[in-house]
Coordinates of C-alpha atoms and ligand atoms in Angstrom, one line a residue:
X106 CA -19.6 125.8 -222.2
X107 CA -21.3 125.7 -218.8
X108 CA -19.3 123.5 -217.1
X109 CA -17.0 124.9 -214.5
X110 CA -13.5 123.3 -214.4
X111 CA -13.0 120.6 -211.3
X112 CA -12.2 122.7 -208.2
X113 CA -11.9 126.4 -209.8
X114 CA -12.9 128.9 -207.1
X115 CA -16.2 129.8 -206.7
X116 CA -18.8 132.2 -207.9
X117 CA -21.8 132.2 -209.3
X118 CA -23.2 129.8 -212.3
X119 CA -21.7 130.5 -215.8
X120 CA -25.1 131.1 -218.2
X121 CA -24.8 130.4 -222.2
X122 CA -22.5 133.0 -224.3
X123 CA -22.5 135.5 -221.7
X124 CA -21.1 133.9 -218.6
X125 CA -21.7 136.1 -215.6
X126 CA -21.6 139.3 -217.8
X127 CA -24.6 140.8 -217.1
X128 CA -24.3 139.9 -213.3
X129 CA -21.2 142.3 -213.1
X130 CA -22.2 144.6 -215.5
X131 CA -25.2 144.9 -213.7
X132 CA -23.5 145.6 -209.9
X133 CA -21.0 147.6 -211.5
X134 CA -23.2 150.0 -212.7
X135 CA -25.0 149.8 -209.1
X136 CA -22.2 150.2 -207.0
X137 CA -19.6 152.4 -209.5
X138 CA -16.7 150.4 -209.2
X139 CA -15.9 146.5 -210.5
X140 CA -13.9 145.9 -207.9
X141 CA -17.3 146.5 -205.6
X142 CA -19.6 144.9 -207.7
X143 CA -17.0 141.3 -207.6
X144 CA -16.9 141.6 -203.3
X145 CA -20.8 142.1 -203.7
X146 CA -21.1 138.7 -205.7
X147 CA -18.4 137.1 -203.8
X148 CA -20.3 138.0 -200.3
X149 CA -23.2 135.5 -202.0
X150 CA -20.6 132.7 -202.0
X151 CA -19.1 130.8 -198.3
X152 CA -15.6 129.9 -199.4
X153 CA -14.3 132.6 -201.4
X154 CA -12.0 134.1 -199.3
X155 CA -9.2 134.5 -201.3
X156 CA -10.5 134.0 -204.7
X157 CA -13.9 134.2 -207.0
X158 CA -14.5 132.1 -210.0
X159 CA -16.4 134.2 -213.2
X160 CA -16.7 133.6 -217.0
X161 CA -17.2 136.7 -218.8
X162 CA -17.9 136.0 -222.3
X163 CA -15.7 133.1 -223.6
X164 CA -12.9 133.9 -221.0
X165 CA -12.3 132.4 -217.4
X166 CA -11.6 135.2 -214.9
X167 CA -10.4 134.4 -211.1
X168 CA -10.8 137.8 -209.2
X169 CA -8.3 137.8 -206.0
X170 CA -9.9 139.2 -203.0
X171 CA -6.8 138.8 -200.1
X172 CA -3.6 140.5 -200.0
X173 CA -2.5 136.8 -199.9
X174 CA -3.7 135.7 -203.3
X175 CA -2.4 138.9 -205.0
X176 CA 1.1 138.2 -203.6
X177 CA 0.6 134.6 -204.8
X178 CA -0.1 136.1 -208.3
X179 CA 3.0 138.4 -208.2
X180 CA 5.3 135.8 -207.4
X181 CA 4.0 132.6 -209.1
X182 CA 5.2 132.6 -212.3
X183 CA 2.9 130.2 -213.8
X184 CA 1.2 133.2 -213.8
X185 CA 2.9 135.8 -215.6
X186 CA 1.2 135.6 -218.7
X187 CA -0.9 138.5 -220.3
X188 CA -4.5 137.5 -221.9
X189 CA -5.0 136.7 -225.7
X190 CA -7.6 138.7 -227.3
X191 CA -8.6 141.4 -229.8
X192 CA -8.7 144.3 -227.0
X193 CA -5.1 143.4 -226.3
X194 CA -3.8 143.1 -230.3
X195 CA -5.9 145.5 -232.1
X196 CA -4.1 147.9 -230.6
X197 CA -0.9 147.0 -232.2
X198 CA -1.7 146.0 -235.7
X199 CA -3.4 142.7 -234.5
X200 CA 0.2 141.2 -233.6
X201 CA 1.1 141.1 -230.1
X202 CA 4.0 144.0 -229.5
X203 CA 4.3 146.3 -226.6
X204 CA 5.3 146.0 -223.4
X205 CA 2.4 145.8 -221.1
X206 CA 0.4 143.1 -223.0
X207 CA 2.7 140.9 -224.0
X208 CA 4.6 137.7 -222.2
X209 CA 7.3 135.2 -222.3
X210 CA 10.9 135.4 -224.6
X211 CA 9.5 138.4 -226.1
X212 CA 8.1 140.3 -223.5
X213 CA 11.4 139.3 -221.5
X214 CA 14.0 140.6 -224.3
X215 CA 12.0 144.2 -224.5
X216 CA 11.3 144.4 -220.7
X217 CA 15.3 144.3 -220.0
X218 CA 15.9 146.6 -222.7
X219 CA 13.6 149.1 -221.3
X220 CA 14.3 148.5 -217.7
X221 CA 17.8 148.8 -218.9
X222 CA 17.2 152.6 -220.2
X223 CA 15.4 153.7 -217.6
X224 CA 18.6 152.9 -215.1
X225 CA 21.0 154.0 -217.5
X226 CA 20.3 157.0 -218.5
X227 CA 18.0 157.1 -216.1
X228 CA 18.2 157.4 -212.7
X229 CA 21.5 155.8 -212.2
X230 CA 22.8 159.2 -214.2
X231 CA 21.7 162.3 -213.6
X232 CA 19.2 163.0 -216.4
X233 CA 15.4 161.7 -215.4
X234 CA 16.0 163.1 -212.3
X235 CA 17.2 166.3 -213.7
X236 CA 14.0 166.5 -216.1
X237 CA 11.5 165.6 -213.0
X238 CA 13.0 168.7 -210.9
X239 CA 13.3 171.1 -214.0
X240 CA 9.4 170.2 -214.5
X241 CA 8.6 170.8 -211.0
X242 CA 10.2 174.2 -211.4
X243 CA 8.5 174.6 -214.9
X244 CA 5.1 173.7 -212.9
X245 CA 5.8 176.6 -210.2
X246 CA 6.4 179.1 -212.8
X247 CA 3.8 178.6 -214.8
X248 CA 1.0 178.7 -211.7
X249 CA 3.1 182.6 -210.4
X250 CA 2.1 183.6 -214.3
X251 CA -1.2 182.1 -214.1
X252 CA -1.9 184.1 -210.9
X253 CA 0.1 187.5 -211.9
X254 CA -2.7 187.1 -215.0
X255 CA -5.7 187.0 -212.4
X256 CA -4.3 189.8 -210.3
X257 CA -1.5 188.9 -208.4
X258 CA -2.6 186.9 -205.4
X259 CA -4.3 183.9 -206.3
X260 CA -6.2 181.6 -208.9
X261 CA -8.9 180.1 -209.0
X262 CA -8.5 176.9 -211.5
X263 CA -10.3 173.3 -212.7
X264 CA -8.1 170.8 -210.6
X265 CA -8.0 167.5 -211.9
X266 CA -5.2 166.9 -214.4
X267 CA -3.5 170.2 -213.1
X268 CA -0.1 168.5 -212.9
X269 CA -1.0 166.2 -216.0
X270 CA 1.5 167.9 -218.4
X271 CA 4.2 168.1 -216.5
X272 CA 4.0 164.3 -216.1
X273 CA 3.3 163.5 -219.3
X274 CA 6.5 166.0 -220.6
X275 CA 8.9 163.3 -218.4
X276 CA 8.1 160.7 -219.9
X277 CA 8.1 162.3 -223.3
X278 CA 11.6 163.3 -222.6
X279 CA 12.8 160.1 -221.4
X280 CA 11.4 158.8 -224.9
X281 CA 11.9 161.5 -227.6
X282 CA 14.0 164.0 -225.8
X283 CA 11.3 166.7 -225.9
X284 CA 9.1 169.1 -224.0
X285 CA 6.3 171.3 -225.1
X286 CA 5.1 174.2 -223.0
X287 CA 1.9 174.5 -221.8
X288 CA 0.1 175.8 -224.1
X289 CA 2.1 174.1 -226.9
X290 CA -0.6 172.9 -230.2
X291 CA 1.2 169.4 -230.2
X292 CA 1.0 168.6 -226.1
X293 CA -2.8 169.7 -226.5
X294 CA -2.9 167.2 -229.1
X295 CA -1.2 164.5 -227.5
X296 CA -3.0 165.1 -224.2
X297 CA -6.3 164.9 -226.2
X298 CA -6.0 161.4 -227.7
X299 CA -3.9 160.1 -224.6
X300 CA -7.6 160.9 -222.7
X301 CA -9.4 159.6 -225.7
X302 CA -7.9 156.5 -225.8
X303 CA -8.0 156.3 -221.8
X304 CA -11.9 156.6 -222.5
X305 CA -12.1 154.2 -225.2
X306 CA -9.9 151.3 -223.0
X307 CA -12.9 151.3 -220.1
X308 CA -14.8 147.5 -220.0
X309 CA -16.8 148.4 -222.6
X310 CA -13.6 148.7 -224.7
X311 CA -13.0 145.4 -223.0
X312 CA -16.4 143.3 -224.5
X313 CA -15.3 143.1 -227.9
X314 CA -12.1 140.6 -226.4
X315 CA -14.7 138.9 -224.4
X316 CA -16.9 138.6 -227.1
X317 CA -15.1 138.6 -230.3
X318 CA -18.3 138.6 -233.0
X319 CA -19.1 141.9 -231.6
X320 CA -16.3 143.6 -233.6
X321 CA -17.9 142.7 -236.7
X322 CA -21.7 143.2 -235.7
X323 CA -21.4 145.6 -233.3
X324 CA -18.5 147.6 -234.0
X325 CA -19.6 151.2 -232.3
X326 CA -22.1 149.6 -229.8
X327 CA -18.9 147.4 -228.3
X328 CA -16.3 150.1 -228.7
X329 CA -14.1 148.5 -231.4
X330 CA -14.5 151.7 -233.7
X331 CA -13.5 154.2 -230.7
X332 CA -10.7 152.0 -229.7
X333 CA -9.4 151.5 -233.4
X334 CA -9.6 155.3 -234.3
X335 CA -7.8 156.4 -230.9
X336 CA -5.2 154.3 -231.5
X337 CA -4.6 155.3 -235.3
X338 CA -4.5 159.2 -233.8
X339 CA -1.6 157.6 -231.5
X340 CA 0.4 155.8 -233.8
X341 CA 0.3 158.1 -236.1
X342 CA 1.9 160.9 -233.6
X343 CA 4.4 158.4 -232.5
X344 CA 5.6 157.5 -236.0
X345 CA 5.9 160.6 -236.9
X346 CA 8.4 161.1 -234.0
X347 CA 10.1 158.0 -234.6
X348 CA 11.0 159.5 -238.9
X349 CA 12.5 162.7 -237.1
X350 CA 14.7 160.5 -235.3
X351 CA 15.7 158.6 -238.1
X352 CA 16.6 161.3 -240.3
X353 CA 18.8 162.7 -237.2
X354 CA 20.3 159.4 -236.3
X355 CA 23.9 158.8 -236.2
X356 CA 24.7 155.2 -234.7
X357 CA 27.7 156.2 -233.4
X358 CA 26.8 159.1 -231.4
X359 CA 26.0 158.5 -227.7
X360 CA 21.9 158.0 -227.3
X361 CA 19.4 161.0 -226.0
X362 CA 16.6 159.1 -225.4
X363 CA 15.0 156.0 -225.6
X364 CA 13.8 156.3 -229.1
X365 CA 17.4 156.3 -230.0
X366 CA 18.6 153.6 -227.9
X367 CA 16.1 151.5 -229.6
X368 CA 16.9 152.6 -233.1
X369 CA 20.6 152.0 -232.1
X370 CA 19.9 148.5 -231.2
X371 CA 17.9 147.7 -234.7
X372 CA 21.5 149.3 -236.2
X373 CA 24.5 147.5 -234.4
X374 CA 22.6 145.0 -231.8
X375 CA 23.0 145.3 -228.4
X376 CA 26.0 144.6 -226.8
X377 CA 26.6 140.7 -228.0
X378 CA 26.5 142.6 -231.3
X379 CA 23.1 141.6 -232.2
X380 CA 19.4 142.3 -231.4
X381 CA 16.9 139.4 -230.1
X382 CA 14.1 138.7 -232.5
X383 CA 11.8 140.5 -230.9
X384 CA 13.4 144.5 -231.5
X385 CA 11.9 145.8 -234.9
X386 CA 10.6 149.3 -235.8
X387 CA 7.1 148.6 -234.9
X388 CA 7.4 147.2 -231.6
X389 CA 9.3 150.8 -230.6
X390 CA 6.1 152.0 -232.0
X391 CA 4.6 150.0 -229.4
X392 CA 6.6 150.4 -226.7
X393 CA 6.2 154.4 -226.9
X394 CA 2.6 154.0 -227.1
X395 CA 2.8 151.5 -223.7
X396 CA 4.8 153.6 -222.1
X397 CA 2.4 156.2 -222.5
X398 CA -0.6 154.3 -221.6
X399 CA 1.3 152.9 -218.4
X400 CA 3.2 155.9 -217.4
X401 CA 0.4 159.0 -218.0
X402 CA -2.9 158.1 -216.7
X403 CA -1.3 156.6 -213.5
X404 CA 0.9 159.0 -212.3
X405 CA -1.7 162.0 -213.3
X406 CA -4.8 160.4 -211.0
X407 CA -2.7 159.4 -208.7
X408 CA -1.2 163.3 -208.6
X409 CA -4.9 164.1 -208.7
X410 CA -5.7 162.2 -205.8
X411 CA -3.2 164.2 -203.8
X412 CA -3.9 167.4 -205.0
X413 CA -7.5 166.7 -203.8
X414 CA -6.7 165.6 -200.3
X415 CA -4.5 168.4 -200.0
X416 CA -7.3 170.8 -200.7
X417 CA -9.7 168.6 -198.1
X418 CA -7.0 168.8 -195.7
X419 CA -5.4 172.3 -194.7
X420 CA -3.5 170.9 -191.3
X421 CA -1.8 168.5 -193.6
X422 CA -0.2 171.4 -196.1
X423 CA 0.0 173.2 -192.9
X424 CA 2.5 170.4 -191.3
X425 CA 4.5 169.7 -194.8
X426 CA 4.8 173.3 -195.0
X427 CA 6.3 173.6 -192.0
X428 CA 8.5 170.6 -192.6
X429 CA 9.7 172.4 -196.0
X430 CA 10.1 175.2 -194.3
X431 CA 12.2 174.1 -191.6
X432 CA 14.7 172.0 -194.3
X433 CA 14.9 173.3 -197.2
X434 CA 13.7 177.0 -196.3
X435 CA 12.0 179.4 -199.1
X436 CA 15.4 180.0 -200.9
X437 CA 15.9 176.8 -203.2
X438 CA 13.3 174.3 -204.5
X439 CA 12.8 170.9 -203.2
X440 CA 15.1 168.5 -204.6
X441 CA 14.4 164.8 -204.7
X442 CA 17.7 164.2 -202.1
X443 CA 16.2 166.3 -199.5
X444 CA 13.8 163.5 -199.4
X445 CA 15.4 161.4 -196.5
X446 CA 14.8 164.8 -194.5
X447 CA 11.0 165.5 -195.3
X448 CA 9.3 162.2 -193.8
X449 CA 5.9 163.9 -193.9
X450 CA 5.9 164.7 -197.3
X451 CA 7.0 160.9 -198.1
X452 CA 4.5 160.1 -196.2
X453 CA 1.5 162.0 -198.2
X454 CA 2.8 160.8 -201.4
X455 CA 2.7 157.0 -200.0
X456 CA -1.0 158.5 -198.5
X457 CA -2.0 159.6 -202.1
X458 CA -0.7 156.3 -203.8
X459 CA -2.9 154.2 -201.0
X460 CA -5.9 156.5 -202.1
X461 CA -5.3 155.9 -205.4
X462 CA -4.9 152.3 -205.3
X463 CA -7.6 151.2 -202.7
X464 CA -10.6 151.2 -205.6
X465 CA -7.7 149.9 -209.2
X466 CA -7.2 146.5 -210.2
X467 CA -4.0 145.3 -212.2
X468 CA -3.7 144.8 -215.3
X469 CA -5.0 141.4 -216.4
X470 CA -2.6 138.2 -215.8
X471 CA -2.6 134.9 -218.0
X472 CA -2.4 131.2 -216.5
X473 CA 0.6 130.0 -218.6
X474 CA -0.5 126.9 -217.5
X475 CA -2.8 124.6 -215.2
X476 CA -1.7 125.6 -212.2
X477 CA -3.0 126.1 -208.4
X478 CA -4.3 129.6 -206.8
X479 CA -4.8 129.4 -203.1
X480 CA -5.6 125.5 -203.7
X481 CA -7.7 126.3 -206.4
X482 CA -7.2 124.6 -210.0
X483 CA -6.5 127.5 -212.5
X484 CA -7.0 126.2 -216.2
X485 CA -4.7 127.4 -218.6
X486 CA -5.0 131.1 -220.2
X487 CA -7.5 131.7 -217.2
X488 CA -7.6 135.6 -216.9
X489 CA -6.5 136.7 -213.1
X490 CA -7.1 140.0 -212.3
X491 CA -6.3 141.2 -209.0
X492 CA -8.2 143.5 -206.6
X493 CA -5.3 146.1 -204.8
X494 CA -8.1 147.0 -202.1
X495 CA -7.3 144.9 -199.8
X496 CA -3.1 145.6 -199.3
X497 CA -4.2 149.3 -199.3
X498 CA -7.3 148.8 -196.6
X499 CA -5.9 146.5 -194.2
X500 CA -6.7 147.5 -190.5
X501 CA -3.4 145.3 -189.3
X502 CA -1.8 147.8 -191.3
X503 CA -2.9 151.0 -191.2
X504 CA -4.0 153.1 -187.9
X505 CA -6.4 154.8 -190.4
X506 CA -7.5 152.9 -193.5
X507 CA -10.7 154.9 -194.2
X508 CA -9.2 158.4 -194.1
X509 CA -7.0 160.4 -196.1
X510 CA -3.8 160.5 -193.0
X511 CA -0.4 160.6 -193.9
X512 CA 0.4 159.4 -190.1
X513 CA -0.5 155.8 -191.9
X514 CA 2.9 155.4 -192.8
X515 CA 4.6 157.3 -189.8
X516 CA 5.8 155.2 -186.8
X517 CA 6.0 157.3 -183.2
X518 CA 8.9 159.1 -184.2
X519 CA 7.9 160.8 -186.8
X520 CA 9.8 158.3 -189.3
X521 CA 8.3 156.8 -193.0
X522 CA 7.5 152.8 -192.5
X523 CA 6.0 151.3 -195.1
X524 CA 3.9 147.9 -194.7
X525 CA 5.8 145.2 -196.3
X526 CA 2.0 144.5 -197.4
X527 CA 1.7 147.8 -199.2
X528 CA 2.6 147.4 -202.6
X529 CA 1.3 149.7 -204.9
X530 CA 3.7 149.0 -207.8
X531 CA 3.1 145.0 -207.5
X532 CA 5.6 142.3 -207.1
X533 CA 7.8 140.2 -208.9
X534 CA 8.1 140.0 -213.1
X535 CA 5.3 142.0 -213.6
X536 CA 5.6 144.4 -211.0
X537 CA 6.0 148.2 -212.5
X538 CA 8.8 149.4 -214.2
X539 CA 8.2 153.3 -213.8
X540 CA 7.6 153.1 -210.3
X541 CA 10.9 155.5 -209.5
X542 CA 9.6 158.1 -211.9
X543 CA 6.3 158.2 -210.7
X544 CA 7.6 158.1 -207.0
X545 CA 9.6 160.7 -207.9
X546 CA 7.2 163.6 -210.0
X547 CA 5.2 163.0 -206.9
X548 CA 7.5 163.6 -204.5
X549 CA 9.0 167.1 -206.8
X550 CA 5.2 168.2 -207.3
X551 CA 3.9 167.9 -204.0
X552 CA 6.9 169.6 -201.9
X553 CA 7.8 172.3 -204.4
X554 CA 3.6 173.4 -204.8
X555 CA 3.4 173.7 -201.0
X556 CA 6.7 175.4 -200.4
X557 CA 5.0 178.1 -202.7
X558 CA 1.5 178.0 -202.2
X559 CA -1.5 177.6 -200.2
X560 CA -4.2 175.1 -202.0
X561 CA -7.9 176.5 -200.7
X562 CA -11.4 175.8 -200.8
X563 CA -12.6 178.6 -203.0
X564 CA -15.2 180.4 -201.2
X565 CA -18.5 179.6 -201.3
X566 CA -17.9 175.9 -202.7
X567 CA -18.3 172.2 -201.4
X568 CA -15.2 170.3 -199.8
X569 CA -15.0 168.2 -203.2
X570 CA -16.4 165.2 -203.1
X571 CA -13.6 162.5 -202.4
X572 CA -15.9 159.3 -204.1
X573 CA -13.9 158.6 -206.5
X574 CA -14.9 157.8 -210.8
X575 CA -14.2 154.2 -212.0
X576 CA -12.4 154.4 -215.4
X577 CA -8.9 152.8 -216.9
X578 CA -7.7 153.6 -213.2
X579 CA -9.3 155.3 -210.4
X580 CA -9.6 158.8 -210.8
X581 CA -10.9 161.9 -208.6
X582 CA -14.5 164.1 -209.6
X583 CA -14.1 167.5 -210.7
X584 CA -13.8 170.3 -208.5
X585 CA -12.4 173.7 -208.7
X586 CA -9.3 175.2 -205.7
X587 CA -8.2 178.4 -205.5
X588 CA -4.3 178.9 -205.4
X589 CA -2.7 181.4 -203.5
X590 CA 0.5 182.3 -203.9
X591 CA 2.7 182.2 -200.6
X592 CA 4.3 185.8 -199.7
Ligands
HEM748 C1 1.5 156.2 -209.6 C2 2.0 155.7 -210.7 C3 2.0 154.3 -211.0 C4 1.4 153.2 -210.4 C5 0.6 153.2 -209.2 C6 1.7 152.0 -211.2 C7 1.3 150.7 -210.9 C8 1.6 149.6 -211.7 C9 1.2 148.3 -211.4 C10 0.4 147.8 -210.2 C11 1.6 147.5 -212.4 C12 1.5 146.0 -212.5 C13 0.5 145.6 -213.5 C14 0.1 144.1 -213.4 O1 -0.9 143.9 -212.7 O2 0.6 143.2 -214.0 C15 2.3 148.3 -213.4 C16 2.8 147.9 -214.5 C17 3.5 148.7 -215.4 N1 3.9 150.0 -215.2 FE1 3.3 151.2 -213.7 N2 2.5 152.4 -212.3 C18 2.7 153.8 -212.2 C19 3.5 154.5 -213.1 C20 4.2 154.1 -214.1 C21 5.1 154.9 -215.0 C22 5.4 156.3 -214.7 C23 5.5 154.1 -216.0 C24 6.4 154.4 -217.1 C25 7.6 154.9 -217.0 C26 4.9 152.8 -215.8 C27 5.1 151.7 -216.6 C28 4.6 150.4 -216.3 C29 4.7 149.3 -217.3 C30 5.4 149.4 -218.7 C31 4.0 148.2 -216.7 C32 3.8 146.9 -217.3 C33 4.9 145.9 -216.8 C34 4.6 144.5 -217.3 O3 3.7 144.3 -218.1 O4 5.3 143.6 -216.9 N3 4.1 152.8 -214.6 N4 2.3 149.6 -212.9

């Protein structure tokens, strides 16, 4: 089909089979980013401010280019919808289960039960919070032991993913109530196919949903094998954790985690004394495994994308420290309620979450039905994927857009203010559910490293290169900093 629907947004023509495939492929691999490669095609269309038109393979895809049509997204929920599709049902035993790639009653029933957890025993008690600052402490430790084993003064280490299992052992905790140390077999292992699977979930995981056949005729060219096998490895990790719990499960004890919570619910219901439809034994497998996907690889780059700015920029650790210093002194580690006192440092985890965001797009929507997009028609189970570039870029905004400054979100006074347009963690039904864990593992890492060290430019190297990698999510090159422990 050819044809473009009466008054869809713009773009370039649709050819046979492939669409506009090889048009993006083409200026992705160019420019290094898709969000780059759809402003370059857009520029070659007048009236495609807000939106751009595409077919890739047998799908429909609207980009939004404005902060404007990414709010409309958010908030409409004609659009609320997540894409049918191989990519989005291998992954869970060709049914649709999960969290993240789901929609309507069942995505609803599981989304309050999880949202539900994460307050509960949650934030709303003490326990995530008391994981994120025992981690933070964990992190410190481990670095004064990595250093005492190069000599006492400082370390010179790989950056990226330096904070990754610290992040990852949150979430694990919130979910199966466990932590591994650092050099633990099983974290390796589950850190290993957590960054397979990130691999394996690129675009060119993507073409076998665009293009169906190529499953069958192309199975390693399109990335169906890699994505199958990765999320085998996965599943078979999390089931093994979700038998452990069932041999130790007692429905009337009070629940540890969410693995338990779940299990409860599939045992007595929920509180109206039964469980919607939608709960079964498989679908927790899914939810662990979404949880992962969603939770992991965000927080991490986006924790990479700090540490790396940190190392660019010595007078910002120079001003945080000073600010740590000055509040919470070198006696105690940073806890997430001296946060109201230590604007700067909420200011360069807002800073690293702009960085982070400026170059991702979210995760695919779905048209539940026709509907309109910035005056637009949008068919049916048109894809939208939006482009969070320009809420993190704009000039009204930001004094600063193109540089790494935490003053972005720091009126006159020295006090946090954060553009109603800023919204890294989306709006609405869809908007992210981890965003208070992730805000706060931030918040922990970055204050309680720079209260006790100094991150340096080892001599003799490059300022790492702040370009960043297009994969899943944005992520940050690889570069080495030397840690110095603070006296
Ligand atoms: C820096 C860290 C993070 C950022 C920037 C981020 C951002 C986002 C964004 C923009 C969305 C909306 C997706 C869409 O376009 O529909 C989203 C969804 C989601 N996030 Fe996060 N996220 C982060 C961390 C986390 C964490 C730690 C968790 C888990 C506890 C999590 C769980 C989820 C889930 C389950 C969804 C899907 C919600 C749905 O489908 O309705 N995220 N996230």
């Amino acid at each position: 089909e050819m044809r473009k629907p009466k008054n869809f947004p713009n773009g370039p023509i649709f050819y046979p089979i492939i669409g506009n495939l090889l048009t993006v492929a083409k200026l992705r691999k160019e420019t290094g980013f898709l969000i780059r490669a759809v402003m370059k095609i857009a520029e070659r269309y007048s009236n495609t401010k807000d939106v751009i038109g595409l077919k890739i393979g047998k799908d429909l895809v609207v980009f939004t280019m404005t902060t404007k049509a990414l709010k409309e997204v958010y908030t409409c929920s004609d659009f609320d919808g997540r894409p049918f599709g191989p990519f989005y049902e291998t992954r869970t035993w060709n049914k649709r289960r999960g969290i993240i790639f789901t929609d309507q009653d069942f995505f609803q029933a599981q989304h309050r039960f999880i949202v539900r957890q994460l307050k509960e025993f949650g934030f709303a008690r003490k326990g995530m919070l008391e994981i994120c600052e025992n981690e933070a402490e964990f992190c410190v430790n481990d670095f004064r032991k990595l250093i005492e084993n190069h000599g006492g003064t400082s370390a010179t280490v790989n950056m990226p993913n330096i904070l990754s299992m610290y992040i990852l052992n949150t979430l694990w905790q919130f979910l199966a109530g466990i932590r591994y140390d650092v050099d633990n077999q099983e974290m390796r292992y589950l850190q290993g196919i957590l960054s397979d699977l990130m691999k394996s979930i690129d675009m060119k995981g993507a073409l076998f949903s665009h293009f169906p056949f190529l499953q069958y005729i192309a199975p390693e060219a399109s990335g169906y094998k890699d994505y199958v096998r990765c999320h085998k490895n996965i599943h078979a990790f999390m089931r093994k954790e979700v038998e452990r719990h069932k041999r130790n499960f007692n429905p009337s004890d009070e629940p540890r985690d969410l693995i338990e919570a779940y299990l409860k619910v599939l045992h007595v219901g929920d509180e109206s004394g039964k469980a919607h439809k939608s709960f079964s034994e498989l679908q927790l497998l899914g939810i662990c495994l979404d949880m992962f996907i969603a939770g992991s690889e965000t927080t991490n780059n986006a924790s990479n994308f700090m540490m790396l700015y940190l190392t660019r920029n010595p007078h910002v650790q120079i001003r945080a420290r000073e600010e740590i210093d000055r509040v919470i002194g070198r006696n105690r580690l940073p806890k997430l309620s001296d946060r109201p006192n230590l604007p700067y440092c909420e200011a360069i985890v807002h800073e690293s979450l702009r960085s982070f965001m400026k170059m991702a797009c979210g995760v695919p929507h779905r048209a539940l039905k026709d509907t309109k997009l910035c005056g637009f028609d949008i068919p049916k189970d048109t894809m939208i994927i939006s482009s969070f570039m320009p809420p993190s870029m704009d000039t009204k905004n930001f004094k600063n857009p193109h540089k790494f400054d935490p003053e972005n979100f720091l009126d006159v006074n020295g006090n946090v203010v954060v553009p109603e347009n800023f919204i890294p963690f989306a709006l609405g039904k869809r908007r992210c559910i981890g965003e208070v864990l992730a805000r706060t593992n931030l918040f922990l890492l970055c204050t309680t490293l720079l209260q006790n060290f100094y991150i340096e430019i080892p001599d003799g190297h490059d300022i790492p290169s702040e370009e960043p990698i297009d994969s899943m999510t944005p992520n940050v090159r690889d570069y080495e900093a030397m840690i110095v422990l603070r006296q």
